[in-house]
Tab-separated table of C-alpha atoms in Angstrom:
chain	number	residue	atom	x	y	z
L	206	UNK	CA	0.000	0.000	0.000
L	207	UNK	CA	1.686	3.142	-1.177
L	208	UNK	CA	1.274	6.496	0.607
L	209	UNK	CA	-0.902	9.116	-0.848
L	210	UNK	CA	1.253	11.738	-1.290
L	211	UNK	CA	3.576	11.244	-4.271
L	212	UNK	CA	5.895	13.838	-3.419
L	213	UNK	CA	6.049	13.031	0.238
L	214	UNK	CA	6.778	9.607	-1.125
L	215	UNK	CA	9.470	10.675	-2.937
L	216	UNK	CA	11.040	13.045	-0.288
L	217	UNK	CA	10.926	9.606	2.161
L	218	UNK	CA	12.794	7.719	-0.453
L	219	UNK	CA	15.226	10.124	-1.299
L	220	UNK	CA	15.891	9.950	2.987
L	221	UNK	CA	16.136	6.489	3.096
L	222	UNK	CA	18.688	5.491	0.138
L	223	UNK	CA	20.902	8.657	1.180
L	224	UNK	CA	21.017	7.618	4.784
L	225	UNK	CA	21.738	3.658	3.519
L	226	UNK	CA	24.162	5.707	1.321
L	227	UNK	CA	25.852	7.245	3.904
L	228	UNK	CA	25.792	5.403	7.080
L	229	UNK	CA	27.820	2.753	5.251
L	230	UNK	CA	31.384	5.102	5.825
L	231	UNK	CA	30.159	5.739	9.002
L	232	UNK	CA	29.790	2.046	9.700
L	233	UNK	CA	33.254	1.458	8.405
L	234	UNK	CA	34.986	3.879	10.744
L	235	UNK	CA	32.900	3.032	13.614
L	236	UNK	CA	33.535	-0.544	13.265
L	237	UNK	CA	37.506	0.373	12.918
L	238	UNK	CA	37.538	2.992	15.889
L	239	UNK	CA	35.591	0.167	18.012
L	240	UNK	CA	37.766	-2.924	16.797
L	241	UNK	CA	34.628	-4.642	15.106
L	242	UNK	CA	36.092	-6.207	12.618
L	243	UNK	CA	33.020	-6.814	10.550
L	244	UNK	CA	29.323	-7.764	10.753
L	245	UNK	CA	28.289	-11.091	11.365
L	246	UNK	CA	31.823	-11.403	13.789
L	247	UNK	CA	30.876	-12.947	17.140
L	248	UNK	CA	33.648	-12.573	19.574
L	249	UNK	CA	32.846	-10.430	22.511
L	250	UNK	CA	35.759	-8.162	22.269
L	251	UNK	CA	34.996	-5.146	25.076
L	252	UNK	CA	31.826	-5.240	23.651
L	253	UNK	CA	30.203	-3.642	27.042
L	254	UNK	CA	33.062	-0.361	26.522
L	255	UNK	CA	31.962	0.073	22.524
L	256	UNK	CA	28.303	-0.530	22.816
L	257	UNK	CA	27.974	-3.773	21.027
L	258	UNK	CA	26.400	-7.023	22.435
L	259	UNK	CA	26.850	-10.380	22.681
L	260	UNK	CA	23.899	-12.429	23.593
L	261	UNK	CA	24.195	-15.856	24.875
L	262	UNK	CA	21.623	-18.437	22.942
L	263	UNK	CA	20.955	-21.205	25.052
L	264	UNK	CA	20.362	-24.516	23.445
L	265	UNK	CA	19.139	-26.472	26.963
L	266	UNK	CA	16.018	-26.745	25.705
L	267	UNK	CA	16.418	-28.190	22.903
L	268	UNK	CA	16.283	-32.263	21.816
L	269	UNK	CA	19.264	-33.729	22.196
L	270	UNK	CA	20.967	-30.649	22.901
L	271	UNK	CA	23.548	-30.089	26.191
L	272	UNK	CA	23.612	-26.442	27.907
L	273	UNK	CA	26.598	-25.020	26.753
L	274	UNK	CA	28.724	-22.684	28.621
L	275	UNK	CA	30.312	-20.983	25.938
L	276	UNK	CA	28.204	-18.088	24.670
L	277	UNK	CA	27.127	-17.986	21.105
L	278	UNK	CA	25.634	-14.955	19.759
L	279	UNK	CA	22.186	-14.362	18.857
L	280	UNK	CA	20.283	-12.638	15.691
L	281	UNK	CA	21.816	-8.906	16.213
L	282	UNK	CA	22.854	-6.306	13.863
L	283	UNK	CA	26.224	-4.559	14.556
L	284	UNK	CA	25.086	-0.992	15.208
L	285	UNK	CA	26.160	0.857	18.387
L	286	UNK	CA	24.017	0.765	21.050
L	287	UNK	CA	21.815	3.167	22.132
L	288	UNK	CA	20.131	4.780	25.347
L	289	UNK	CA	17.123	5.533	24.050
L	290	UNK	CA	14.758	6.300	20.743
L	291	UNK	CA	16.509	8.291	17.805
L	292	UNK	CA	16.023	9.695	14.517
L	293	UNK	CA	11.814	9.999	13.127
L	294	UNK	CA	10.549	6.809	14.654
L	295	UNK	CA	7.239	5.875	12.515
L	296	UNK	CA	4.466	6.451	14.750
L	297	UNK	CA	3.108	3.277	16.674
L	298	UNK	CA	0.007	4.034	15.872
L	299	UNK	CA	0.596	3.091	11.904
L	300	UNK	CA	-0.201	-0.452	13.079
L	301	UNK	CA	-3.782	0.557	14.039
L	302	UNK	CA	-3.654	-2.320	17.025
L	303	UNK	CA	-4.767	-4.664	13.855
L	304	UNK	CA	-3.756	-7.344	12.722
L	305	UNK	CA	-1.827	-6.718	9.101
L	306	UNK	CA	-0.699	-9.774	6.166
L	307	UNK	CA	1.179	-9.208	3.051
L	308	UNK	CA	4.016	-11.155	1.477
L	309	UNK	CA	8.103	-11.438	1.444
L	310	UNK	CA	9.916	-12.528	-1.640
L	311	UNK	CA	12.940	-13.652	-1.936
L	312	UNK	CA	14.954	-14.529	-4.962
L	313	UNK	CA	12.161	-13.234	-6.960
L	314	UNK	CA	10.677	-17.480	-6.911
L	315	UNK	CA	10.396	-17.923	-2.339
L	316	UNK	CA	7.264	-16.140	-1.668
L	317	UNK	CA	6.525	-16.282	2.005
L	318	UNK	CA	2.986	-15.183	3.741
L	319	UNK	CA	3.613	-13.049	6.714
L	320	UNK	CA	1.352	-11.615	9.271
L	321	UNK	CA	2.152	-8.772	11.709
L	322	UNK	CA	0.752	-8.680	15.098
L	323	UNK	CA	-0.310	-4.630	15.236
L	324	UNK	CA	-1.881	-5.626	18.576
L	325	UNK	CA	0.720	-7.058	20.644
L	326	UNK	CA	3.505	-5.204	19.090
L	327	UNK	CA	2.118	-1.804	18.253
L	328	UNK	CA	5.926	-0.454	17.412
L	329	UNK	CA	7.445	-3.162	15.886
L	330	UNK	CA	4.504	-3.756	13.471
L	331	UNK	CA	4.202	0.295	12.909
L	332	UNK	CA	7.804	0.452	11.639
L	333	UNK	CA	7.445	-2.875	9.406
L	334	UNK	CA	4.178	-1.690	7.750
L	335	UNK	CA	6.468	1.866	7.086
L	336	UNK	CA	9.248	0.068	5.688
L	337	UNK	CA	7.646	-2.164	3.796
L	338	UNK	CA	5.173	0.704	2.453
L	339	UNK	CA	8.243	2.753	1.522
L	340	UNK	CA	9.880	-0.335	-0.011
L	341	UNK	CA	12.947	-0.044	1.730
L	342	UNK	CA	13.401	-3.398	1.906
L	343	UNK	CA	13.364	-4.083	-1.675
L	344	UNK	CA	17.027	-5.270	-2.927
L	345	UNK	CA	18.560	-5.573	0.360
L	346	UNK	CA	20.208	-8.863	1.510
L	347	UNK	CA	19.568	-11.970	4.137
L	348	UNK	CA	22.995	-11.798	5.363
L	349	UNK	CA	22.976	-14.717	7.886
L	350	UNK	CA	22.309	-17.606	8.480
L	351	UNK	CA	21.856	-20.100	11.442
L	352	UNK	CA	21.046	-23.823	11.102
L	353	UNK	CA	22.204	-25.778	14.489
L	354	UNK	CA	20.544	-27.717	17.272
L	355	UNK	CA	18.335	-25.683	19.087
L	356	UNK	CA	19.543	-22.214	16.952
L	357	UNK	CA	17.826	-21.611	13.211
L	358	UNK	CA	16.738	-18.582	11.661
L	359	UNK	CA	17.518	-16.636	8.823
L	360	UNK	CA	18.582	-12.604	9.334
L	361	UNK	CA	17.401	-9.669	6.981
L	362	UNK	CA	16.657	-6.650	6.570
L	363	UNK	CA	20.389	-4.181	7.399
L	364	UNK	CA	20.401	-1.518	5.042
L	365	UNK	CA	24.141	-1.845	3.571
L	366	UNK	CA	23.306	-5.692	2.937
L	367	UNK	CA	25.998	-6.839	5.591
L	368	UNK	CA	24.749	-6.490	8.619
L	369	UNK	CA	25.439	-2.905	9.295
L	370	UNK	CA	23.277	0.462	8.842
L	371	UNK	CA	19.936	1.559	9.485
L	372	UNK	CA	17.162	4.126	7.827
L	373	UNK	CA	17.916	7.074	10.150
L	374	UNK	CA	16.592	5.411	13.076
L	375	UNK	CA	16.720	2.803	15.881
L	376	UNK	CA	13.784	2.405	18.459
L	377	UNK	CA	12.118	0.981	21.282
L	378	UNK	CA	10.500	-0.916	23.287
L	379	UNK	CA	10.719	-4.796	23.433
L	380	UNK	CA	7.408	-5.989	22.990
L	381	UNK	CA	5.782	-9.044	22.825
L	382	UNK	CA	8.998	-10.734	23.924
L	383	UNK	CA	8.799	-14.852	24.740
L	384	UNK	CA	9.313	-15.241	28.515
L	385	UNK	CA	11.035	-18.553	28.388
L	386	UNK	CA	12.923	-17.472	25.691
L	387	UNK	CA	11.391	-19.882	22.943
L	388	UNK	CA	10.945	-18.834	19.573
L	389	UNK	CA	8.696	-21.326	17.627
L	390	UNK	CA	9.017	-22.229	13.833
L	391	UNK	CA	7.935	-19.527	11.697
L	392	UNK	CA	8.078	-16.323	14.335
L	393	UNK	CA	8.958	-12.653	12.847
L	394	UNK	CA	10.875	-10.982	15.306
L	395	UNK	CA	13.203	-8.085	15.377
L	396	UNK	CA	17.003	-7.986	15.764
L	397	UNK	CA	18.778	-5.334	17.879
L	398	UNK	CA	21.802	-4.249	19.415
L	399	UNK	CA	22.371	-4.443	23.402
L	400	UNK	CA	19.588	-1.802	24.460
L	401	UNK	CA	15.936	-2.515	24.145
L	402	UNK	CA	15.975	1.150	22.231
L	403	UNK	CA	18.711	-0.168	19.572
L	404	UNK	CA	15.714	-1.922	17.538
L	405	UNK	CA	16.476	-0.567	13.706
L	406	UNK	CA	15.384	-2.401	10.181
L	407	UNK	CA	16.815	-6.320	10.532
L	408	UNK	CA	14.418	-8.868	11.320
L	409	UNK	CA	14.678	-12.741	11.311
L	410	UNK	CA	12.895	-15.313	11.024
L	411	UNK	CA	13.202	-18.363	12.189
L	412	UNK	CA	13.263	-21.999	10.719
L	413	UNK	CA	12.995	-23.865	13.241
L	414	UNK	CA	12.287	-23.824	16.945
L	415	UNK	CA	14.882	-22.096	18.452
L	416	UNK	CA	15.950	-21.410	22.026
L	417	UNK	CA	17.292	-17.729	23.217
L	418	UNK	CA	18.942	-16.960	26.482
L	419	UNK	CA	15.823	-14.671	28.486
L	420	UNK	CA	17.981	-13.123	30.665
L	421	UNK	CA	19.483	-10.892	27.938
L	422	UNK	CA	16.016	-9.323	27.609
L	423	UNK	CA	14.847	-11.316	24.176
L	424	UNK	CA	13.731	-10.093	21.003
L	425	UNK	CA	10.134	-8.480	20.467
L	426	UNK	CA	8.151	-10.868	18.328
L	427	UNK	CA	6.402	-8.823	15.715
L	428	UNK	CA	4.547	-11.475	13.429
L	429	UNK	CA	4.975	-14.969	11.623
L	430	UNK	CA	5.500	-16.105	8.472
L	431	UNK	CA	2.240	-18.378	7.690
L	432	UNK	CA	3.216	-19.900	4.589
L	433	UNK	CA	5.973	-20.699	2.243
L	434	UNK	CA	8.384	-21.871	4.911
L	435	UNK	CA	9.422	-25.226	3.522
L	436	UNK	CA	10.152	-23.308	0.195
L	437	UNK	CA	13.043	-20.959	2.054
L	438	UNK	CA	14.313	-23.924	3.961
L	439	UNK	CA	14.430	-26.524	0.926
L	440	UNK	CA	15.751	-23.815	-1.144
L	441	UNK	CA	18.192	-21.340	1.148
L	442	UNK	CA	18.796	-22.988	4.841
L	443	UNK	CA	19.279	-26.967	3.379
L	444	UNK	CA	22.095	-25.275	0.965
L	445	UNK	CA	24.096	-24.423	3.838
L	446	UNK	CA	26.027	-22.006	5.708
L	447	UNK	CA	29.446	-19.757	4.536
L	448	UNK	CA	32.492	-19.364	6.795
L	449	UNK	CA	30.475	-20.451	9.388
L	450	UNK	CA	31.545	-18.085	12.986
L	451	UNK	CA	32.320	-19.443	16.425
L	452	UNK	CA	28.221	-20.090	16.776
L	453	UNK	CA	27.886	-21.983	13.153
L	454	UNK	CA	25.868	-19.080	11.771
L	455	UNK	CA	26.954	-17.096	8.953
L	456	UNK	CA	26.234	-16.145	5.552
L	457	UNK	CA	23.844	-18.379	3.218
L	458	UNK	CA	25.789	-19.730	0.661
L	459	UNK	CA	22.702	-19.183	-1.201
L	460	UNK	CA	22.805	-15.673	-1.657
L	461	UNK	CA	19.546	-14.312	-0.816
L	462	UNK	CA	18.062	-11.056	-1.512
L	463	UNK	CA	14.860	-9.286	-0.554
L	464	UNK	CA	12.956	-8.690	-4.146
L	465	UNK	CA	9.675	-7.480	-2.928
L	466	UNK	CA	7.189	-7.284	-0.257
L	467	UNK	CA	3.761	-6.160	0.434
L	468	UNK	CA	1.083	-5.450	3.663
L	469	UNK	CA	-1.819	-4.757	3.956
L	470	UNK	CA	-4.947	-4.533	7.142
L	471	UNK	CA	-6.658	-7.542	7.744
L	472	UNK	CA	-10.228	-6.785	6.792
């Protein structure tokens, strides 16, 4: 659904690819001047002194899975944390406390059926529906991947395609967060940095169930993907995983790329 103001429209657009244009040098020297050597890296180096975070995923839940003590990192962009809202947050009152369904596609042939919870996460769903609306998500990347016991999803959504950047903005609260820190097969929820206010444009979604260490504060579910799963896994998570990290996530070797995407109210 397309705003109704064409020029307004155009103004927004022209905002959003020059600040994916430009926060990519910013990301660079950030991630130099903080000794982040790249997105997708999952060592905790100082992370608490430069703002990053490192969230433990705990796979004690899961069949045939042992608690590990080792921490492994969970679905998180790279950008610096923040104290609280910045930049023009879309109202949370886009979401209309409805509930809202469209589609994802990826590779132009993976068309997944999503539904947004505008009810239980009023924010979250408000800055989807804006996104999607202003087709910023169109052409970016699903820049990692995670496929191991107890731990699956797929991560999309950063504006520079690599796990860094943002449209201008990165908001708050958590909402509609799991309280024992399981995420079932086919949830929507929204990656973020180590504040609940460091919310910005990656989502992921996960493949399979998948188990989350609570005590880090969790991820606000914003909506689930209600059909088409099978296709993404057969066709993007079964393929495999590319220089996998220290947690066995990393990028797809099936690149995949965000081609379109629509939402609309429930009537």
């Amino acid at each position: 659904m397309a705003p109704k103001n064409p020029s307004r429209e155009a103004r927004e657009r022209l905002r959003l690819y020059q600040a994916r244009q430009g926060l990519h040098e910013r990301q660079r020297r950030r991630r130099v001047r903080d000794n982040v050597v790249g997105a997708g890296v999952l060592v905790l180096v100082a992370a608490l002194a430069t703002g990053s975070q490192l969230v433990h995923a705990s796979t004690s839940g899961a069949a045939g899975a042992s608690p590990s003590a080792s921490s492994t990192a969970s679905p998180t962009p790279s950008a610096s944390a923040t104290a609280g809202n910045t930049g023009d947050v879309p109202s949370k009152g886009i979401a209309k406390g409805a509930t809202w369904t469209g589609t994802l596609t990826l590779n132009k042939d993976i068309r997944l059926g999503i539904e947004l919870d505008g009810a239980k996460a009023p924010q979250a769903a408000s800055v989807e529906i804006d996104l999607i609306r202003k087709q910023f998500y169109e052409g970016t990347t699903c820049h990692r991947l995670a496929d191991s016991t107890g731990f699956h999803f797929l991560q999309c959504g950063s504006a520079n395609g690599d796990g860094t950047g943002d449209a201008g903005f990165q908001y708050g609260p958590l909402e509609n967060v799991p309280s024992d820190g399981t995420y079932a097969k086919g949830t929507i929820a929204i990656a973020r940095g180590a504040t609940p206010s460091s919310q910005t444009t990656q989502f992921f979604i996960v493949t399979d169930d998948t188990t989350l260490d609570p005590s880090t504060g969790g991820y606000t579910v914003v909506g689930k993907v209600t059909s088409g799963l099978s296709d993404l896994v057969a066709k993007v998570t079964s393929k495999g995983i590319a220089d996998a990290g220290s947690d066995g996530s990393g990028k797809p070797k099936v690149a995949t790329e965000i081609t379109g995407a629509t939402i609309a109210q429930q009537k």
